[in-house]
Coordinates of C-alpha atoms in Angstrom, one line a residue:
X1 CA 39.8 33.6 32.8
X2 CA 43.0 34.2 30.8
X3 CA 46.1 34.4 32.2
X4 CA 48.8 37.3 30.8
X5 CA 52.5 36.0 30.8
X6 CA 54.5 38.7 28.8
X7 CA 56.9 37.8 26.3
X8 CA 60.4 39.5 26.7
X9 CA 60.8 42.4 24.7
X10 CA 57.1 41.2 22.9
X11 CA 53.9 43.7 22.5
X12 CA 51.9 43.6 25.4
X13 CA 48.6 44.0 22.9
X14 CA 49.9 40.9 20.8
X15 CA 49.9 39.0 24.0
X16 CA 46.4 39.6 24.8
X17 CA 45.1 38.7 21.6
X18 CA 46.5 35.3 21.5
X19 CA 46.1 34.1 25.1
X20 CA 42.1 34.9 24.1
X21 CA 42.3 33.0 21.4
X22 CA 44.0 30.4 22.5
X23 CA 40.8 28.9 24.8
X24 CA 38.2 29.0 21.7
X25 CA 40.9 26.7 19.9
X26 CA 40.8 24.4 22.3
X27 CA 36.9 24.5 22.4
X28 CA 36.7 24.0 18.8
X29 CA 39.3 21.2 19.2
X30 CA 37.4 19.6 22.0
X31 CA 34.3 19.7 20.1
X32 CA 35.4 18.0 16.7
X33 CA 36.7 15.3 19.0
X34 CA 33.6 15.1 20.6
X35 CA 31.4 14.9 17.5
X36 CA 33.0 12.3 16.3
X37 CA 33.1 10.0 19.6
X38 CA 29.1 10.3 19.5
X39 CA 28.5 9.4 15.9
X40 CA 26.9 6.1 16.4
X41 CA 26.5 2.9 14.2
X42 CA 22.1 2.5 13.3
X43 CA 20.3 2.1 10.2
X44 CA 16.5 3.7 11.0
X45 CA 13.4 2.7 9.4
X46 CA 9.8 3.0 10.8
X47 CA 8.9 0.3 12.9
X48 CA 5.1 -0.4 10.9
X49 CA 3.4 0.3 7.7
X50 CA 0.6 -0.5 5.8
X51 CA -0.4 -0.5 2.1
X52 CA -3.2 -1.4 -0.3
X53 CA -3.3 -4.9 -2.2
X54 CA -2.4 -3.9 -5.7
X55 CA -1.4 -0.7 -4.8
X56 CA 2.5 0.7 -3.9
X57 CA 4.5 1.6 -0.9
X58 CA 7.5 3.5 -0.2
X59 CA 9.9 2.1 3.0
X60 CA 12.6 5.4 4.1
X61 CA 15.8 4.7 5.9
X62 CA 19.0 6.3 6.4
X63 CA 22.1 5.4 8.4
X64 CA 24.9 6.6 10.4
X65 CA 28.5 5.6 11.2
X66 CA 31.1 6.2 13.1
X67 CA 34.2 5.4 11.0
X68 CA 35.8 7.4 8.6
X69 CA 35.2 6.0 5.0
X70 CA 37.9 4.4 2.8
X71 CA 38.9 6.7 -0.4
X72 CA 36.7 4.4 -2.3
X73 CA 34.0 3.5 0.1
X74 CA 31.8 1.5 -2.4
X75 CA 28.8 2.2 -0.6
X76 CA 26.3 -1.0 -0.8
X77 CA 22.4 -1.3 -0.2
X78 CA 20.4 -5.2 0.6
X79 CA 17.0 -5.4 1.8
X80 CA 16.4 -9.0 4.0
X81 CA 12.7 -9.9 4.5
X82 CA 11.1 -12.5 6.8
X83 CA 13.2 -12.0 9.8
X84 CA 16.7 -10.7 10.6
X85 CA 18.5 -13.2 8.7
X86 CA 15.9 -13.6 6.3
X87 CA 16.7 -14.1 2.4
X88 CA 17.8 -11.5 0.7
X89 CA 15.6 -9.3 -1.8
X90 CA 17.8 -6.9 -3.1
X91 CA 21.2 -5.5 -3.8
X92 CA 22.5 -2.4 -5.1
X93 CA 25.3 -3.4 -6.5
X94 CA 24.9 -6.3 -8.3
X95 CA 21.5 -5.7 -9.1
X96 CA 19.9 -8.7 -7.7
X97 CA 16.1 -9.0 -7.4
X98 CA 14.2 -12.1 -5.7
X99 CA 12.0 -13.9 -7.9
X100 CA 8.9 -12.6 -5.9
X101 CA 9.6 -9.0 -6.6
X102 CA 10.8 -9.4 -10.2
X103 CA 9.9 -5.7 -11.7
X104 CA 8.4 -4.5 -8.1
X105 CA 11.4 -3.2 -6.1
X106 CA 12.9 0.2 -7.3
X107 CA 15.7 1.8 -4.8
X108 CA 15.7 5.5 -4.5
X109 CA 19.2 5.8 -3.4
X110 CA 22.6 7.3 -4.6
X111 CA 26.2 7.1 -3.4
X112 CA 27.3 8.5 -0.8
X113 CA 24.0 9.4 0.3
X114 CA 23.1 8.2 3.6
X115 CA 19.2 8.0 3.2
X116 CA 16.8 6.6 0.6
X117 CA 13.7 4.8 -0.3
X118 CA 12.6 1.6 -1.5
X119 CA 9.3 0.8 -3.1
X120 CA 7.6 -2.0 -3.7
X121 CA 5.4 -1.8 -6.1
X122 CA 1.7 -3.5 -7.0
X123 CA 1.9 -4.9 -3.5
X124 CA 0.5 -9.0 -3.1
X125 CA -0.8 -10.5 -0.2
X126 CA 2.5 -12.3 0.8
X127 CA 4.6 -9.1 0.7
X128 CA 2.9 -9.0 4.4
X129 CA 6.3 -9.5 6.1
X130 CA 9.1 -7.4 8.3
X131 CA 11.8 -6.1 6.0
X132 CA 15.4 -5.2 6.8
X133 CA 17.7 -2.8 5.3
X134 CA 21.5 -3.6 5.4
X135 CA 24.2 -1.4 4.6
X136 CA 28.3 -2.5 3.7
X137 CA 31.0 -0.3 2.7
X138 CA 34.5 0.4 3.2
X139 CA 36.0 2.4 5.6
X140 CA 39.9 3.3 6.6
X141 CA 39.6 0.2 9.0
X142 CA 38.3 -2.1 6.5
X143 CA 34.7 -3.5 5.5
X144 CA 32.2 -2.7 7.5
X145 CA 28.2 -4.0 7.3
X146 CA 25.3 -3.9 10.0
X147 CA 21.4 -3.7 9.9
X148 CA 18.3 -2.2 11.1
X149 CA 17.6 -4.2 14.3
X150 CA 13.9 -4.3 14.2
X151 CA 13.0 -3.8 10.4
X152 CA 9.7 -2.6 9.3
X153 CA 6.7 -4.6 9.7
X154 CA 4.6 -4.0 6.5
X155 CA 0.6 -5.0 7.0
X156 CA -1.4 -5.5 3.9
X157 CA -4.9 -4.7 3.5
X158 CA -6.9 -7.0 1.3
X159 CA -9.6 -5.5 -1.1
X160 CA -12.9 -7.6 -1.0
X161 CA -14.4 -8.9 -4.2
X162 CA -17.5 -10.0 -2.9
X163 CA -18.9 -6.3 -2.8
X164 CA -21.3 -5.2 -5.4
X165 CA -23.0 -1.8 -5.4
X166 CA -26.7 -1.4 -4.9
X167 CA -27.5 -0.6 -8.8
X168 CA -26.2 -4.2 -9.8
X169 CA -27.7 -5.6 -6.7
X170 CA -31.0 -4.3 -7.6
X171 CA -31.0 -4.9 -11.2
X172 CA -30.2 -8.9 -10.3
X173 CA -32.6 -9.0 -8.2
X174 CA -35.2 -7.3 -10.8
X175 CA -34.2 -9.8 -13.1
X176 CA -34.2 -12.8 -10.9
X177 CA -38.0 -11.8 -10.3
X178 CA -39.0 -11.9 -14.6
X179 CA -37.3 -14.7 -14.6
X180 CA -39.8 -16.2 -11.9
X181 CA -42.5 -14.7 -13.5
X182 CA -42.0 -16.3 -17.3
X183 CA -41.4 -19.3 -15.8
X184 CA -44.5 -19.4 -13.5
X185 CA -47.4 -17.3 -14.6
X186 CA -49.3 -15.4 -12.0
X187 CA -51.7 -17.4 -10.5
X188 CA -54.4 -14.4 -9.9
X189 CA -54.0 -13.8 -13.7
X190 CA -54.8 -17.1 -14.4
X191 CA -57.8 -17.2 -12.5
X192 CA -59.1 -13.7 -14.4
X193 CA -58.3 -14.9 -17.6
X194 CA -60.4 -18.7 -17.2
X195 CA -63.6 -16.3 -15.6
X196 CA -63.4 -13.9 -18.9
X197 CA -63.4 -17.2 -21.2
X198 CA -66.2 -19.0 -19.0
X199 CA -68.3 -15.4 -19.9
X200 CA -67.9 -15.0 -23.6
X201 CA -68.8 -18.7 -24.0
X202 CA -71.5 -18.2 -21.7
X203 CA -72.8 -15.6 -23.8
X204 CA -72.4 -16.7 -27.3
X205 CA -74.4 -19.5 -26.0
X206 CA -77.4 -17.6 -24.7
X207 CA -77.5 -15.3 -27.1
X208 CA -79.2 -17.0 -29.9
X209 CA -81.6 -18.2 -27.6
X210 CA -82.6 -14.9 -26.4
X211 CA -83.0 -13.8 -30.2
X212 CA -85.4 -17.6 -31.1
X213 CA -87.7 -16.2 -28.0
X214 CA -88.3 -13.1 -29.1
X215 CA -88.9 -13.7 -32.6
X216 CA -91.6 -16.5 -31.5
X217 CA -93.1 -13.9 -29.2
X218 CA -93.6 -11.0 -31.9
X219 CA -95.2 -14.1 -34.5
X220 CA -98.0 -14.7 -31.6
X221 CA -98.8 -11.8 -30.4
X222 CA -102.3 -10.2 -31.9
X223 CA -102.6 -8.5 -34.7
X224 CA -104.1 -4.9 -34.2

């Protein structure tokens, strides 16, 4: 509720106007303050992700602080791994790369952003590790730097090599059994194949026989 003092020799109307504008300044005032106050310090990252060996991955953050930044703030980005004070990976401002990513870590970030992405790319078994982002810049009351508590814990999924599908499975298998087969004949086969010699023999044998018995028969039979 606003209270009306009059001015001496003011307008009464002018009066009004500014005592009701005079709380929503304040409001407005008290706010700003207020904003300000509850801007706290966190960099945020998911807690877990996974990827596929060979494949890529993308990690988001972003960041909040409560100072107010220097007039050149030179805004940095590093990336720890392992543990909290793990080695570090990466840095945006000189450049640096560790050995084990060399030509795998791109950072999708630009001054003065306040979020980005790193990937990692054709992920390897050891990448498996909890990674930490880091941020330093400068502010009006000097440099300031602090990290993602908790990191991201990155789980990679290994893809088996001792799978084969069923057309070269069967097709190995087909082979293995000619294989088998020309270097052991059949014994069945065998068997069929002695039993059709023992017969031919057998009958070029008897044959000429048959023929000497026939031929004596017709000689001694009576003539008509």
């Amino acid at each position: 509720m606003a209270l009306l003092v009059p001015f001496p020799g003011g307008n009464q109307t002018m009066d009004w106007i500014l005592l009701l504008l005079l709380p929503a300044a304040c409001l407005q005032a008290g706010n700003s303050g207020r904003s300000n106050r509850e801007r706290r310090l966190g960099v945020q990252q998911p807690t877990r992700l996974s990827g596929v060996q060979g494949d890529s991955i993308e990690i988001p953050f972003s960041f909040s602080f409560p100072w107010e930044l220097a007039k050149d703030p030179q805004m940095r980005i590093l990336w720890r791994w392992q543990h909290y004070h793990g080695e570090f990976i990466y840095n945006s401002s000189s450049g640096f790369i560790h050995e084990h990513f060399k030509d795998r870590l791109i950072l999708n970030w630009t001054q003065p952003q306040t979020s980005g992405v790193l990937r990692i790319l054709d992920l390897k078994e050891k990448d498996q590790t909890v990674y930490f982002c880091q941020v330093r810049l400068n502010t009006k009351d000097g440099l300031q730097e602090w990290q993602s508590t908790d990191g991201t814990q990155l789980t990679i999924t290994r893809v088996s090599t001792t799978m084969q599908s069923p057309s070269i499975v069967t097709s190995a298998v087909t082979t293995a059994g000619l294989e088998d087969t020309e270097g052991q004949r059949n014994p069945s086969l065998v068997n069929l194949g002695a039993m059709v010699g023992v017969a031919v023999s057998t009958a070029v044998l008897i044959t000429p026989v048959y023929v000497l018995m026939i031929f004596l028969w017709w000689k001694k039979r009576p003539a008509d």
